[in-house]
């Protein structure tokens, strides 16, 4: 009998299903801030559309009025180093540099491309990477692909990080501290000013901060936690994405010109990929131009987040969040799945987050609030919880 070469995969899938950790791709119909799944319409509490811009028809209509058959370019057809570097690329990067008050910037196809590509490019065997234990999978992959030594310090444990810096700063040419500003699973924030202080204590330390879940949401003009905490100029690699609150696609890096030039020559996930379509870059510029004016949306998002967190704590839930990402901590995967299904039956599209996305025993429902959610919908959710 021929050996079943798929057996190992089938067995692993069976075990995932047995442990309530099997995933599948849902077929969802979007209607504004609602989704329909299996003929059930629900309020979408699982989207990263934090400002509600992706479902804003008026924004899309205004943007579409600026398009012509000549400037509507749905493909770049090439990498940026060949013929894919359109004027739209330069215009977006100049806009980013102006908004952030930075020397330079660089745009990527996605946050994942960005995080898996930067660290391998800027590291060597004389580099040490110190990364927060809870950084995103894309950063973990970038660390693994790099030639650098690495240590993952306890989540937001600045004393341990300081100890690691003191112990290792003389043994390496360069140390890169890697973190996120808002963490995607717990919704808690990093004290960036504390990290900047630690960085300035050593001459060979650089700071890499991913603002994927903060850009558009935090800061007086929506430029993220680094703007809010007044330390944008002190971060060597200030990164973020356009694909969440800014309702577009792609990633960006705010940096010095030397770093940008080096990455253009050394970063494999930038060099060897077809560039973003110019029409997407134009849309990103359009949204960014309006970002400072979305203060009302940011304030509403903060208000409903505060209200929901207060009630969860009052009901006895552990809630580490200080942002619009609010975990409903349950622990057991099977119970988490059942709770999510219950909330979906009651009209709230909330999804279970299970291992390996989170550690064993920490399964939770990740409530992802957007500015399109009304306070009365939050009150209804609170009553059902």
Coordinates of N, CA, C and O in Angstrom, one line a residue, residues 222-286:
X222 N -3.3 61.9 15.2 CA -3.4 60.5 14.8 C -2.1 59.8 14.3 O -2.2 58.8 13.6
X223 N -1.0 60.3 14.7 CA 0.3 59.7 14.2 C 0.8 58.6 15.2 O 1.9 58.1 15.0
X224 N 0.0 58.3 16.2 CA 0.4 57.1 17.0 C 0.8 57.5 18.4 O 0.8 58.6 18.9
X225 N 1.2 56.4 19.2 CA 1.6 56.6 20.6 C 2.9 57.4 20.7 O 3.1 58.1 21.7
X226 N 3.8 57.3 19.7 CA 5.0 58.1 19.7 C 4.7 59.6 19.7 O 5.4 60.4 20.3
X227 N 3.7 60.0 18.9 CA 3.3 61.4 18.9 C 2.7 61.7 20.2 O 3.0 62.8 20.8
X228 N 1.8 60.9 20.8 CA 1.1 61.1 22.0 C 2.1 61.3 23.2 O 1.9 62.1 24.1
X229 N 3.2 60.5 23.1 CA 4.2 60.5 24.2 C 5.4 61.4 23.9 O 6.3 61.5 24.7
X230 N 5.3 62.1 22.8 CA 6.3 63.1 22.4 C 7.7 62.6 22.2 O 8.7 63.2 22.6
X231 N 7.8 61.4 21.5 CA 9.2 60.8 21.3 C 9.4 60.3 19.9 O 10.2 59.4 19.7
X232 N 8.7 60.9 18.9 CA 8.8 60.4 17.6 C 10.3 60.5 17.1 O 10.8 59.5 16.4
X233 N 11.0 61.6 17.4 CA 12.3 61.8 16.8 C 13.4 60.9 17.5 O 14.5 60.8 17.0
X234 N 13.0 60.2 18.6 CA 14.0 59.4 19.3 C 13.9 57.9 19.0 O 14.6 57.1 19.6
X235 N 13.0 57.6 18.0 CA 12.9 56.1 17.6 C 13.6 55.9 16.3 O 13.2 56.6 15.3
X236 N 14.5 55.0 16.2 CA 15.3 54.8 15.0 C 14.5 54.1 13.9 O 14.6 54.5 12.7
X237 N 13.6 53.2 14.3 CA 12.8 52.5 13.3 C 11.3 52.6 13.8 O 10.9 51.9 14.6
X238 N 10.6 53.7 13.3 CA 9.2 53.9 13.7 C 8.3 53.4 12.6 O 8.3 54.0 11.5
X239 N 7.7 52.3 12.8 CA 6.9 51.6 11.7 C 5.4 51.5 12.0 O 5.0 51.7 13.2
X240 N 4.7 51.3 11.0 CA 3.2 51.1 11.2 C 2.6 50.6 9.9 O 3.3 50.3 8.9
X241 N 1.3 50.5 9.9 CA 0.6 49.9 8.7 C -0.5 50.9 8.3 O -1.0 51.6 9.1
X242 N -0.8 50.8 7.0 CA -2.0 51.5 6.5 C -3.3 50.7 6.5 O -4.3 51.2 6.2
X243 N -3.1 49.4 6.8 CA -4.2 48.4 6.6 C -5.2 48.3 7.7 O -6.1 47.4 7.6
X244 N -5.1 49.1 8.7 CA -6.0 49.0 9.9 C -6.8 50.3 10.0 O -7.7 50.5 9.2
X245 N -6.4 51.2 10.9 CA -7.2 52.4 11.1 C -7.3 53.3 9.8 O -8.2 54.0 9.6
X246 N -6.2 53.2 9.0 CA -6.2 54.1 7.8 C -6.8 53.5 6.6 O -6.8 54.1 5.5
X247 N -7.4 52.3 6.7 CA -8.3 51.8 5.7 C -7.7 51.6 4.3 O -8.4 51.6 3.3
X248 N -6.4 51.3 4.3 CA -5.7 51.1 3.0 C -4.9 49.8 3.1 O -5.3 48.8 3.7
X249 N -3.7 49.8 2.5 CA -2.9 48.6 2.5 C -1.4 49.1 2.4 O -1.1 50.1 1.8
X250 N -0.6 48.3 3.1 CA 0.9 48.6 3.0 C 1.4 48.9 4.4 O 0.7 49.0 5.4
X251 N 2.7 49.1 4.5 CA 3.4 49.4 5.7 C 4.3 50.6 5.4 O 4.6 50.9 4.3
X252 N 4.8 51.2 6.5 CA 5.7 52.4 6.4 C 6.8 52.3 7.5 O 6.6 51.8 8.5
X253 N 7.9 53.0 7.2 CA 9.0 53.2 8.1 C 9.4 54.6 8.1 O 9.6 55.2 7.1
X254 N 9.4 55.2 9.3 CA 9.9 56.6 9.5 C 11.4 56.5 10.0 O 11.6 55.8 11.1
X255 N 12.3 57.1 9.4 CA 13.7 56.8 9.7 C 14.7 57.9 9.2 O 14.2 58.9 8.5
X256 N 16.0 57.7 9.4 CA 17.0 58.5 8.8 C 17.3 58.1 7.4 O 17.0 57.0 7.0
X257 N 17.8 59.1 6.6 CA 18.0 58.8 5.2 C 19.0 57.6 5.0 O 18.8 56.8 4.1
X258 N 20.0 57.5 5.9 CA 21.0 56.5 5.7 C 20.3 55.1 5.9 O 20.6 54.2 5.1
X259 N 19.4 55.0 6.8 CA 18.7 53.7 7.0 C 17.8 53.4 5.8 O 17.8 52.3 5.3
X260 N 17.1 54.4 5.2 CA 16.3 54.2 4.1 C 17.2 53.7 2.9 O 16.8 52.7 2.2
X261 N 18.3 54.4 2.6 CA 19.2 54.0 1.5 C 19.7 52.6 1.7 O 19.8 51.8 0.7
X262 N 20.0 52.3 3.0 CA 20.6 50.9 3.2 C 19.6 49.9 2.9 O 19.9 48.8 2.3
X263 N 18.3 50.1 3.3 CA 17.3 49.1 3.1 C 16.9 48.9 1.6 O 16.7 47.8 1.2
X264 N 17.0 50.0 0.9 CA 16.7 49.9 -0.5 C 17.7 49.0 -1.2 O 17.5 48.3 -2.2
X265 N 18.9 48.9 -0.6 CA 20.0 48.0 -1.2 C 20.0 46.7 -0.6 O 20.6 45.7 -1.2
X266 N 19.5 46.5 0.6 CA 19.7 45.2 1.4 C 18.4 44.5 1.8 O 18.5 43.3 2.1
X267 N 17.3 45.1 1.7 CA 16.1 44.4 2.2 C 15.4 43.6 1.2 O 14.8 44.1 0.2
X268 N 15.4 42.3 1.4 CA 15.0 41.3 0.4 C 13.5 41.4 0.1 O 13.0 41.3 -1.0
X269 N 12.7 41.7 1.2 CA 11.2 41.7 1.0 C 10.8 43.1 0.3 O 9.6 43.2 -0.1
X270 N 11.7 44.0 0.2 CA 11.4 45.2 -0.6 C 11.9 45.0 -2.0 O 11.3 45.4 -3.0
X271 N 13.1 44.5 -2.2 CA 13.8 44.4 -3.5 C 13.1 43.4 -4.4 O 12.9 43.6 -5.6
X272 N 12.7 42.2 -3.9 CA 12.3 41.1 -4.7 C 10.7 40.9 -4.7 O 10.3 39.8 -4.6
X273 N 10.0 42.0 -4.8 CA 8.5 41.9 -4.8 C 8.0 43.0 -5.7 O 8.5 44.1 -5.8
X274 N 6.9 42.7 -6.4 CA 6.2 43.7 -7.1 C 5.6 44.7 -6.2 O 5.0 44.4 -5.2
X275 N 5.8 46.0 -6.6 CA 5.4 47.1 -5.7 C 3.9 47.2 -5.6 O 3.1 46.7 -6.4
X276 N 3.4 48.0 -4.7 CA 2.0 48.3 -4.5 C 1.5 49.0 -5.7 O 2.2 49.9 -6.4
X277 N 0.2 48.8 -6.1 CA -0.4 49.5 -7.2 C -0.5 51.0 -6.9 O -0.8 51.4 -5.8
X278 N -0.2 51.9 -7.9 CA -0.3 53.3 -7.6 C -1.7 53.8 -7.1 O -1.7 54.7 -6.3
X279 N -2.8 53.2 -7.5 CA -4.1 53.6 -7.0 C -4.2 53.4 -5.5 O -4.8 54.2 -4.8
X280 N -3.6 52.4 -5.0 CA -3.6 52.2 -3.5 C -2.8 53.2 -2.8 O -3.2 53.7 -1.7
X281 N -1.7 53.6 -3.4 CA -0.8 54.7 -2.8 C -1.6 56.0 -2.8 O -1.5 56.8 -1.9
X282 N -2.3 56.3 -3.9 CA -3.1 57.5 -4.0 C -4.2 57.5 -2.9 O -4.4 58.6 -2.3
X283 N -4.8 56.4 -2.7 CA -5.9 56.3 -1.7 C -5.3 56.5 -0.3 O -5.8 57.2 0.6
X284 N -4.1 55.9 0.0 CA -3.4 56.1 1.3 C -3.1 57.6 1.5 O -3.4 58.1 2.6
X285 N -2.6 58.3 0.5 CA -2.3 59.7 0.6 C -3.6 60.5 0.9 O -3.6 61.4 1.7
X286 N -4.7 60.2 0.2 CA -6.0 60.8 0.4 C -6.4 60.7 1.9 O -6.9 61.7 2.5

